[in-house]
Coordinates of C-alpha atoms and ligand atoms in Angstrom, one line a residue:
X1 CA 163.9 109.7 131.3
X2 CA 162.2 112.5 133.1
X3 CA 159.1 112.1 135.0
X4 CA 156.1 113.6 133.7
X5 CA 155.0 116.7 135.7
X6 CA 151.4 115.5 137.3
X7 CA 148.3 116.9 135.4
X8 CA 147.2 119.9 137.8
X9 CA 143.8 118.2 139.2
X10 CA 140.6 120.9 138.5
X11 CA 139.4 121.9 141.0
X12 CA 135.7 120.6 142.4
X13 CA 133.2 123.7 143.4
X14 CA 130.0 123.1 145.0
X15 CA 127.7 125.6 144.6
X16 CA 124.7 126.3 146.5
X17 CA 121.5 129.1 145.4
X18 CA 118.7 130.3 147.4
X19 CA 115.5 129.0 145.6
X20 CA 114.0 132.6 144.7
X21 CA 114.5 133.9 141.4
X22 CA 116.5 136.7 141.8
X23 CA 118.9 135.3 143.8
X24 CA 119.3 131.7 141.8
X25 CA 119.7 133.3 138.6
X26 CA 122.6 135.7 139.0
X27 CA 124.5 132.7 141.3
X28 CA 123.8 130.3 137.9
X29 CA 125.3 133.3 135.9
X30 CA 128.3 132.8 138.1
X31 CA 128.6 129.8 137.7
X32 CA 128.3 129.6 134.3
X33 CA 131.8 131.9 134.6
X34 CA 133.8 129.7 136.6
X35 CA 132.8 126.6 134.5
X36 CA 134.1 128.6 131.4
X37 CA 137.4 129.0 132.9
X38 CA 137.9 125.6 133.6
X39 CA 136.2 124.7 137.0
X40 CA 134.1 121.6 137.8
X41 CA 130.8 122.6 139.6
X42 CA 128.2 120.6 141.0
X43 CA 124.7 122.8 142.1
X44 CA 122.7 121.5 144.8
X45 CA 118.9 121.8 143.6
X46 CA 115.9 120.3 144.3
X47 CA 113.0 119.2 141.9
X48 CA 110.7 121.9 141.1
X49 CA 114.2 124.2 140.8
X50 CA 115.9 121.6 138.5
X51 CA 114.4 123.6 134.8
X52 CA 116.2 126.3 136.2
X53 CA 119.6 125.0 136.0
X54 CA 118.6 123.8 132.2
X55 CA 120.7 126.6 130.5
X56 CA 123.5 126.0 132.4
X57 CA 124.2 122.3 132.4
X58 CA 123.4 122.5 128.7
X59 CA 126.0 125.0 127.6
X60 CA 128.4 123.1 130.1
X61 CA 127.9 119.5 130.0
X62 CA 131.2 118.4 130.8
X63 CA 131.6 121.2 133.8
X64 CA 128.5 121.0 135.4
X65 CA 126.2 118.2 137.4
X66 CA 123.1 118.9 139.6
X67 CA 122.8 117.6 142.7
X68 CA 119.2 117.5 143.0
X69 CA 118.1 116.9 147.1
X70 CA 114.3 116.6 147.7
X71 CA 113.0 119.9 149.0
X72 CA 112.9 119.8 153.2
X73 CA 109.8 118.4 154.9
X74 CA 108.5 118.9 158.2
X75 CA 109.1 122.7 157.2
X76 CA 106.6 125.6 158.0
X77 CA 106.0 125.5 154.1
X78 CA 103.4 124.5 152.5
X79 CA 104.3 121.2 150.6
X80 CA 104.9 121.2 147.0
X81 CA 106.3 124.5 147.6
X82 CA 110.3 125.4 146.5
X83 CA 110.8 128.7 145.6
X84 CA 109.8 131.8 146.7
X85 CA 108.5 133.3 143.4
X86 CA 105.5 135.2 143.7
X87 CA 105.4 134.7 147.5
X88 CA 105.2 137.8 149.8
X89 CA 108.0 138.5 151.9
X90 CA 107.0 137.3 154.6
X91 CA 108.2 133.8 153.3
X92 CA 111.8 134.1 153.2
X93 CA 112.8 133.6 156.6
X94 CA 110.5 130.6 156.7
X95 CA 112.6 129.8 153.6
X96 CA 115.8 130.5 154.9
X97 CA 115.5 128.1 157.7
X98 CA 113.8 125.4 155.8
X99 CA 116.8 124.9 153.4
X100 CA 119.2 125.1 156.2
X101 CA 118.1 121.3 156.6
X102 CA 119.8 120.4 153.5
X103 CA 123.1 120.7 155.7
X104 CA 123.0 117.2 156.3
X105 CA 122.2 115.6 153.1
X106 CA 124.9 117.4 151.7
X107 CA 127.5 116.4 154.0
X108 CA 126.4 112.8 153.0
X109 CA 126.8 113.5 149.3
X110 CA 130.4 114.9 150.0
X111 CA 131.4 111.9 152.8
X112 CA 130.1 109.3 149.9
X113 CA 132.6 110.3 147.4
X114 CA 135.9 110.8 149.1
X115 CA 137.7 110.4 145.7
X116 CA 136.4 113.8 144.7
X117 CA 136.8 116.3 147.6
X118 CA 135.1 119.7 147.4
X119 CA 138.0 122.5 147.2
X120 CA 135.5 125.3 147.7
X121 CA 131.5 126.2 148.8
X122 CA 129.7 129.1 147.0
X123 CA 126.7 129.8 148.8
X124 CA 124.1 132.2 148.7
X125 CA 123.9 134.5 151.8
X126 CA 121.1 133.5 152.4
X127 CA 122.4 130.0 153.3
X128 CA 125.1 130.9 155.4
X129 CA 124.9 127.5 157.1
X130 CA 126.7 126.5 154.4
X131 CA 129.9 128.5 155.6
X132 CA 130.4 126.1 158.9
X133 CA 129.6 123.1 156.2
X134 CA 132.4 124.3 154.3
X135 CA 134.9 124.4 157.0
X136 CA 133.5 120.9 158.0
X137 CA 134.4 119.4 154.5
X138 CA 137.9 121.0 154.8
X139 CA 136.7 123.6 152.1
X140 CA 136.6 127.3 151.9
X141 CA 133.6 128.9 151.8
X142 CA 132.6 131.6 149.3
X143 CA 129.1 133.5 150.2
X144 CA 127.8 135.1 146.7
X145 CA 125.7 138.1 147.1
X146 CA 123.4 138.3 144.8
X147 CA 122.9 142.1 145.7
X148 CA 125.6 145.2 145.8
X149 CA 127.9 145.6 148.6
X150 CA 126.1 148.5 150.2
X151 CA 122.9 146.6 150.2
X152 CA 124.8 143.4 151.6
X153 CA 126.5 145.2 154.7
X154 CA 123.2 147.1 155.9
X155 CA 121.3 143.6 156.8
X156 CA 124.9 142.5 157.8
X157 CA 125.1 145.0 160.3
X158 CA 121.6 144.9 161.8
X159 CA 121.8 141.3 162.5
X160 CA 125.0 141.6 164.3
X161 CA 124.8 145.5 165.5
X162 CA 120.8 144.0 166.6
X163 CA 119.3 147.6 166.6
X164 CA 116.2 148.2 167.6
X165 CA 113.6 151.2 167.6
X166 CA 113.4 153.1 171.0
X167 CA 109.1 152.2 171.7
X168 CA 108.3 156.1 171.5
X169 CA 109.4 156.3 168.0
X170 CA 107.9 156.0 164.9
X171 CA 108.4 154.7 161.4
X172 CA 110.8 158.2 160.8
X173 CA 112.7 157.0 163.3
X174 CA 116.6 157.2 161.8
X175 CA 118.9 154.2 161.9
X176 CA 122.6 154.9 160.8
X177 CA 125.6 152.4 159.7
X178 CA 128.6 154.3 161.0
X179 CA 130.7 152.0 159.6
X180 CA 129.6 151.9 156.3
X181 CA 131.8 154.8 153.9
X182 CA 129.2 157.7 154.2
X183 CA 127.7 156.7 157.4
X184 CA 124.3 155.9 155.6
X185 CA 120.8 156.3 157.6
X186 CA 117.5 155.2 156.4
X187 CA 114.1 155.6 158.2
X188 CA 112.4 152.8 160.1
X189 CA 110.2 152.5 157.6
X190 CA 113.0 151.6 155.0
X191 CA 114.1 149.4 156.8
X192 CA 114.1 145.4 155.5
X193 CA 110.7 143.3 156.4
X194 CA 113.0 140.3 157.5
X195 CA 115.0 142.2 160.2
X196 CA 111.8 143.6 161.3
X197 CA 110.4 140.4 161.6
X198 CA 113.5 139.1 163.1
X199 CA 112.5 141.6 166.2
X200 CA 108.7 141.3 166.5
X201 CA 108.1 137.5 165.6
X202 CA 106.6 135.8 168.5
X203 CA 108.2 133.4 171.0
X204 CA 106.6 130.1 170.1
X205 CA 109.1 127.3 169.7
X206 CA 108.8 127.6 165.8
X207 CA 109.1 131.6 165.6
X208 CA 112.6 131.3 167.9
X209 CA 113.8 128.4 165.5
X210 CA 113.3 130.7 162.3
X211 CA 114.6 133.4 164.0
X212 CA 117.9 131.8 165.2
X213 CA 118.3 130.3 161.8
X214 CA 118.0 134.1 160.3
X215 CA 120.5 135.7 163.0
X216 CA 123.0 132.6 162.9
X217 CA 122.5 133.1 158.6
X218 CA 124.3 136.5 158.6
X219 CA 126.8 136.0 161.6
X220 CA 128.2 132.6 159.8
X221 CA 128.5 134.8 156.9
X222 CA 130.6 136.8 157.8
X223 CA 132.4 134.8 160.4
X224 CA 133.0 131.5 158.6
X225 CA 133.5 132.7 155.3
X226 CA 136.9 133.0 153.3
X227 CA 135.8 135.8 150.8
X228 CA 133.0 137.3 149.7
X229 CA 131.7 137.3 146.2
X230 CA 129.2 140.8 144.9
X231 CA 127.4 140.9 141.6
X232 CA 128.6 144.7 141.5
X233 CA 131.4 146.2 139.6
X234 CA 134.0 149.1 140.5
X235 CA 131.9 152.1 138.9
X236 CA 129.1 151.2 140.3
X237 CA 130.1 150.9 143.8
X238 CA 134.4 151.5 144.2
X239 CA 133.5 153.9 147.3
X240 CA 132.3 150.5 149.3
X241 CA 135.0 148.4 147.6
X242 CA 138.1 150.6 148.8
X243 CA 138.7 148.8 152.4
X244 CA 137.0 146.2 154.5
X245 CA 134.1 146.5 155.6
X246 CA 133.7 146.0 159.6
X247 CA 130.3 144.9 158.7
X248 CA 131.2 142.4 156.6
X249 CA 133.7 141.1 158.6
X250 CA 136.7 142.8 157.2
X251 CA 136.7 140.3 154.7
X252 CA 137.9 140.1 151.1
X253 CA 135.0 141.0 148.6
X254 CA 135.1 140.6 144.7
X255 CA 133.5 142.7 142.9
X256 CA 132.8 140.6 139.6
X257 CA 129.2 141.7 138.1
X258 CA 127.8 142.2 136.1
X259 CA 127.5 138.7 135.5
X260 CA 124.3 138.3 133.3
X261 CA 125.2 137.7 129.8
X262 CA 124.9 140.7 127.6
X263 CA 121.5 139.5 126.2
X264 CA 118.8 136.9 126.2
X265 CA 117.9 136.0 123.0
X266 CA 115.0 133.0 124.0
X267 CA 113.7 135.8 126.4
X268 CA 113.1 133.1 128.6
X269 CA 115.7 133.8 131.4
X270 CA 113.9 132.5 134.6
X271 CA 110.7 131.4 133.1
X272 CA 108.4 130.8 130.3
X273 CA 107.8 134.5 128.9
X274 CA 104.2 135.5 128.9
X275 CA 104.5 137.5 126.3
X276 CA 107.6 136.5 123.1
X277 CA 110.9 138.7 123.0
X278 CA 109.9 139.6 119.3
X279 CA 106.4 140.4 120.1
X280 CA 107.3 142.8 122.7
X281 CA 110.3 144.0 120.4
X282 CA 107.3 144.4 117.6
X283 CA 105.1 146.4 119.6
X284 CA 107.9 148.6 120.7
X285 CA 108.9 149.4 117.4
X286 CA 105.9 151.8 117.0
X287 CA 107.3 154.3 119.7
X288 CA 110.3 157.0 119.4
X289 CA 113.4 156.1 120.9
X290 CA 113.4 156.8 124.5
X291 CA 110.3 157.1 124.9
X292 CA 108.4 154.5 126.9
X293 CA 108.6 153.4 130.4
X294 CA 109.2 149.9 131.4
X295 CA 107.1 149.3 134.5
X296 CA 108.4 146.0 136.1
X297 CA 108.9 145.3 140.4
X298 CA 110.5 142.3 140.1
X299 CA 109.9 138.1 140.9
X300 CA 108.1 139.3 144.5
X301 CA 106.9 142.2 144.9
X302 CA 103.1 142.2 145.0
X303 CA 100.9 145.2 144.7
X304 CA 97.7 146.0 146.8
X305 CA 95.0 146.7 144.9
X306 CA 95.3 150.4 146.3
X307 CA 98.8 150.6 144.8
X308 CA 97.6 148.9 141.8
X309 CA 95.1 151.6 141.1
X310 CA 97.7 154.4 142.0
X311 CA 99.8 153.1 139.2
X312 CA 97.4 152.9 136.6
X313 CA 96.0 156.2 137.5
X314 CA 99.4 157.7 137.3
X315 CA 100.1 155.8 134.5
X316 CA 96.7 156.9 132.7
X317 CA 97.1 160.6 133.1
X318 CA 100.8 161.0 132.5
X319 CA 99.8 160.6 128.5
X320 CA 103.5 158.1 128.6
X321 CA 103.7 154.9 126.4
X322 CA 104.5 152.3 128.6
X323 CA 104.6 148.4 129.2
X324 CA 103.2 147.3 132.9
X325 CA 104.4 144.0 133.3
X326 CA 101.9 142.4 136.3
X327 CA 103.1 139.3 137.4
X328 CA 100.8 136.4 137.0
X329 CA 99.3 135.7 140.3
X330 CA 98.8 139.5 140.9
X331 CA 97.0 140.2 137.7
X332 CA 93.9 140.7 139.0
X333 CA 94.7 143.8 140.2
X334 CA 95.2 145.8 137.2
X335 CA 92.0 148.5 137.5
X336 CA 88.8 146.9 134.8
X337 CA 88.7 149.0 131.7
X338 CA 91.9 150.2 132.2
X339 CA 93.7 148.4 129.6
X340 CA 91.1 149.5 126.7
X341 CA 91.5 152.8 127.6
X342 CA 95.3 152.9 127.3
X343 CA 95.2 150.6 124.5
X344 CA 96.7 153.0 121.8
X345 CA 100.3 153.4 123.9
X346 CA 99.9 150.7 126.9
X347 CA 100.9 147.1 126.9
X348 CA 99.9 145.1 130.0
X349 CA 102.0 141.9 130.2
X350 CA 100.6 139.4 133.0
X351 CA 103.1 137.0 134.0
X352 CA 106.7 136.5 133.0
X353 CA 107.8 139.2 130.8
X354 CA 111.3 139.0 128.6
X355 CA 112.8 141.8 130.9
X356 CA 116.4 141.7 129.9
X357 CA 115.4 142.1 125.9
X358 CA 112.4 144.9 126.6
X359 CA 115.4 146.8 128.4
X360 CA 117.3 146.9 125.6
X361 CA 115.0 147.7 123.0
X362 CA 115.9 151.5 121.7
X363 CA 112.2 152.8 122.5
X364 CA 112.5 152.0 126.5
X365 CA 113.8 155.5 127.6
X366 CA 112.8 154.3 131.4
X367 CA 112.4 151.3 133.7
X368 CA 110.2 152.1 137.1
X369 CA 111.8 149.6 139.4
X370 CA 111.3 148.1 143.3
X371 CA 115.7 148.8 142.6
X372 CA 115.8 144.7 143.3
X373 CA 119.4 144.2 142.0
X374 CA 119.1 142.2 139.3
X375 CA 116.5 144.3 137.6
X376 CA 119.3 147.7 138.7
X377 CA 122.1 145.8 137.1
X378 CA 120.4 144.8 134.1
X379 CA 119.5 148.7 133.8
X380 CA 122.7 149.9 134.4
X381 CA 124.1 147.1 131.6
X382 CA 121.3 148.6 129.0
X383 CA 121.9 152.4 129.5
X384 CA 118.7 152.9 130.8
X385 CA 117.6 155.6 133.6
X386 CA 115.4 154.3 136.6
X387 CA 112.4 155.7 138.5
X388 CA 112.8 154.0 141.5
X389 CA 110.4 153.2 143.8
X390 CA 111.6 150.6 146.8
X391 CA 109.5 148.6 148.5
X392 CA 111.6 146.5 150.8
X393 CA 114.8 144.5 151.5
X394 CA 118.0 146.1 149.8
X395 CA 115.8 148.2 147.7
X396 CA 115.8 151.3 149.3
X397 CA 119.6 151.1 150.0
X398 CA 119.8 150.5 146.1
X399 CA 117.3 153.3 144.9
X400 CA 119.5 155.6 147.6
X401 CA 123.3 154.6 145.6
X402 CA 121.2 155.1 142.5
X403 CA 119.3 158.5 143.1
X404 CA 122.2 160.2 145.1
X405 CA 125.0 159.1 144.4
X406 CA 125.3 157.2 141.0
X407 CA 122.5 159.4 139.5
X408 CA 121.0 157.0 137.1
X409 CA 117.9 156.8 138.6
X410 CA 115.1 160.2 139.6
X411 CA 113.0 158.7 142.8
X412 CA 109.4 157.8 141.4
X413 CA 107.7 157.7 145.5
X414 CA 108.2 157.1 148.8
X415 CA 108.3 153.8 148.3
X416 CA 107.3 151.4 150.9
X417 CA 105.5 147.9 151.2
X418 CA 102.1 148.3 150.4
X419 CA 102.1 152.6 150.7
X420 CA 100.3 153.8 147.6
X421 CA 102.0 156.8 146.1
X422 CA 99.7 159.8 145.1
X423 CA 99.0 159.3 141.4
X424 CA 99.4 163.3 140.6
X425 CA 102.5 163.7 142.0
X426 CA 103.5 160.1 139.9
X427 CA 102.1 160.9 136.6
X428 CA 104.4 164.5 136.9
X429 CA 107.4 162.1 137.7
X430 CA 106.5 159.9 134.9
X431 CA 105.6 163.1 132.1
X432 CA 109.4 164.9 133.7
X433 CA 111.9 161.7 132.9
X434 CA 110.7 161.4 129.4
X435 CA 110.2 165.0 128.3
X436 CA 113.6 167.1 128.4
X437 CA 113.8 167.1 132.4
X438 CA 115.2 163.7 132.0
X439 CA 118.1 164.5 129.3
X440 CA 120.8 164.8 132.5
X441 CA 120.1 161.5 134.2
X442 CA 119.7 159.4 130.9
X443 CA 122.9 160.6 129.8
X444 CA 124.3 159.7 133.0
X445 CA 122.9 156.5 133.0
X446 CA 124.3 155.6 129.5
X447 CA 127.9 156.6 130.5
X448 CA 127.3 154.0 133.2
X449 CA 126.4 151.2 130.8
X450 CA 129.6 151.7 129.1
X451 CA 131.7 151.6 132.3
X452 CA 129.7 148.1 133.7
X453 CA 130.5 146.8 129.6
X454 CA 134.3 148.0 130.6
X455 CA 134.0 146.1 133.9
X456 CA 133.6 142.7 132.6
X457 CA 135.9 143.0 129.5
X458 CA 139.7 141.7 129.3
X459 CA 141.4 144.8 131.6
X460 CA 138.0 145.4 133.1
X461 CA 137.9 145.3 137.0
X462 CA 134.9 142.6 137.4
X463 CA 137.0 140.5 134.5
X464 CA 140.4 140.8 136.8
X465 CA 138.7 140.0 139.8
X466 CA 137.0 137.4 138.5
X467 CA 140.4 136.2 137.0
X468 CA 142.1 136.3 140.3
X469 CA 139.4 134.4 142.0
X470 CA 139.5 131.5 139.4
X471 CA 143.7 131.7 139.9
X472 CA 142.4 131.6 144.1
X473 CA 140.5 128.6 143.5
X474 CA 142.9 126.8 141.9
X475 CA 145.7 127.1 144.3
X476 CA 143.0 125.2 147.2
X477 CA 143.4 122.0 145.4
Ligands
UPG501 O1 108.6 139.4 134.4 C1 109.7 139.4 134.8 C2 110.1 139.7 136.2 C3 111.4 139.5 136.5 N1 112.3 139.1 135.6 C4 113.7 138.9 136.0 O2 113.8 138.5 137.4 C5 114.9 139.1 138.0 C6 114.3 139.8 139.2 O3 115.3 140.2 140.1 P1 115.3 141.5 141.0 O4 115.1 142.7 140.1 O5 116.6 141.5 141.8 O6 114.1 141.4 141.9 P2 113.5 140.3 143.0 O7 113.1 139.2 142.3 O8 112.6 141.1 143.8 O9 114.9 140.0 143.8 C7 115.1 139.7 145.2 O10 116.5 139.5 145.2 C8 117.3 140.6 144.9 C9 118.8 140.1 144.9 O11 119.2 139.8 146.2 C10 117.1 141.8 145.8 O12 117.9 142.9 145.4 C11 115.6 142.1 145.8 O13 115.4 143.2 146.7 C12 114.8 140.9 146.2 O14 113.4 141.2 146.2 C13 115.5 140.0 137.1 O15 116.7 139.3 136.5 C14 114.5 140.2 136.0 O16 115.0 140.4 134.7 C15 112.0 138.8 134.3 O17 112.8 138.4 133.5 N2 110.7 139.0 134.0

């Protein structure tokens, strides 16, 4: 009698997020892919992030298991705190480092069960200590990106190109990335907070130990890692896609995004909405297709009360419906009286707003966005044009793909951490994209939608990528 053929074993993924919103989400989203095409997953978490994995380990109980570690003490945090929602920028290297101490809990976990090896590591990049933990488990190590490819190679390429402004020059100062296809150049000023901080953070013992964690983050990505994983798709982005990048370390990238699902019908993705999905659908109904701007910067940003009252004043005289969602610990900034006096086509939402819904919604003709990537890919998915206004970290490499060369999105300001814009010049911006000035990049912006639905369907380039990944995977074990 002839031997049975032995059962190909599944392989066991490990999967680690960074705990800020907009990076956990799309890297659960992922995730959630691999586990429908047969992979076993385990996500590292820790308490106050477990809710987050709740949609996920229910719609794959069999596929998925949390691995919840308690949150690193001794860290420069404050305790009690896990994720970086609504905390300024300034946190995320102190964040970055701080979960770099899970290293070692984790190797535990993995030495503790030798029965079930770990075939590969998906890690955020912003934990690229999990790339030499990889190797050390015998695994390969995948770094998800939670943003595109361009805005992936340009902190990639500071950290290990370390440029610096000459001391005579200024915030126009220009930086290029001569490797990058289209040797892009940004101003000092567009430059990300983290690098910055990265140069002018002081020399105290616990300054150099962040900052060595931050420089060691991006050279282990792109040094250690086997491949590289973007939540970008083909039309969005083929032109960084067609060879390797140097900056990335010549290394494989998949372009699989985007990988939200198509919509969220609890309207609760990432948090407890402040205002319901059908309540905000409701009030929409009331206004013309196309015609109101969705006004939302993201799970960070935080506006000055200066920037604040630019916005509303723009916002006031531009005569546009709109919906201004203020996030809930930066609420207090919205100008008093302003809400009654908008009241009749203005809908302030303080907190958690159902964004992926609102952006779907027929009457949203416009989302102003900071261009984080999430909040870009979730545009480009609904067909809707952007106003963007950048205020740090990938965004201004984003708003600069979107505006020049994908041309779904008109630049709202400057842009810029804490710069107010002048609320004239925004309120024309605002009154141009919905009147008939807008017609070109809305159209533009719908064509796009249909490509990113192409990308992720059977024959699509994110679904074949994604495909050849999973068949990538398997061969480890
Ligand atoms: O009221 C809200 C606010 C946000 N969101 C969601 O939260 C996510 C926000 O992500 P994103 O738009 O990428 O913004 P950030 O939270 O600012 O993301 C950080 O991470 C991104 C991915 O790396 C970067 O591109 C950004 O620059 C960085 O600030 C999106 O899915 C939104 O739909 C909501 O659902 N409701």
């Amino acid at each position: 009698m002839e031997k049975a053929a032995a059962p190909t074993p599944t392989p066991h993924v490990l999967v680690i997020p960074f705990t800020a919103q907009g990076h956990t989400l799309p890297l659960l989203d992922f995730a959630a892919l691999l586990a429908a095409r047969g992979l076993r997953l385990t996500v590292v978490t820790t308490p106050a992030n477990l809710p987050l994995l709740s949609p996920l380990l229910a719609a794959h109980p069999a596929a998925v298991r949390p691995l919840t570690l308690p949150f690193p003490s001794g860290t420069l945090l404050p305790p009690g705190l896990e994720n970086t929602k609504g905390c300024a920028p300034q946190y995320f290297p102190v964040f970055l480092h701080a979960l770099a101490s899970l290293r070692d809990p984790i190797l535990a976990w993995a030495r503790s069960q030798p029965d079930d090896p770990v075939a590969a590591v998906i890690a955020d990049f912003f934990c690229g200590w999990a790339q030499p933990l990889a190797r050390e488990l015998g695994a390969a190590g995948i770094v998800f990106t939670p943003s595109g490819v361009l805005g992936t190679a340009i902190p990639h390429s500071l950290f290990r190109r370390l440029v610096s402004r000459p001391p005579d020059c200024g915030d126009e100062f220009t930086v290029s990335f001569p490797a990058i296809p289209g040797e892009p150049a940004f101003q000092w000023r567009e430059i990300s907070m983290m690098y910055k901080w990265f140069l002018e953070a002081g020399d105290d013992e616990q300054a150099t130990a962040v900052r060595e964690s931050v420089r060691q983050n991006f050279l282990w990505n792109v040094q250690e890692s086997w491949v590289i994983v973007s939540n970008t798709f083909r039309a969005l982005e083929g032109r960084y896609l067609e060879t390797p990048l140097e900056d990335m370390g010549f290394k494989r990238i998949w372009a699989v995004g985007p990988v939200a699902p198509e919509t969220d019908p609890a309207g609760t993705r990432g948090g407890e909405a402040a205002v319901a999905a059908a309540n905000l659908g409701a009030w929409l109904d009331a206004f013309p297709e196309g015609s109101v701007v969705y006004v939302c910067f993201g799970s960070q940003a935080v506006l000055t009360p200066a920037v604040a009252a630019a916005l509303a004043e723009a916002l006031e005289r531009s005569a546009v419906p709109f919906v201004w969602v203020v996030s809930a610990g930066n609420s207090g900034v919205v100008p008093e009286g302003f809400e009654a006096r908008v009241s009749e086509r203005g809908l302030v939402v303080r907190g958690w707003a159902p964004q992926v819904a609102a952006l779907r919604h027929a009457a949203v003709g416009w989302f102003m966005t900071h261009c984080g990537w999430n909040s870009v890919l979730e545009a480009a998915a609904a067909g809707v044009p952007m106003l963007a206004w950048p205020m740090t970290a990938d965004q201004f490499a984003n708003a600069q793909l979107l505006v020049d060369e994908v041309r779904v999105a008109v630049r709202a300001c400057a842009g810029g951490f804490g710069v107010a814009p002048d609320a004239g010049e925004l309120a024309a911006v605002l009154r141009d994209a919905v009147g008939t000035k807008g017609h070109g990049v809305r159209a533009r912006a719908k064509e796009l939608a249909a490509e990113a639905a192409r990308a992720v369907k059977e024959g699509g380039s994110s679904y074949a990528d994604l495909e050849a990944l999973v068949h990538e995977i398997r061969k480890l074990c």
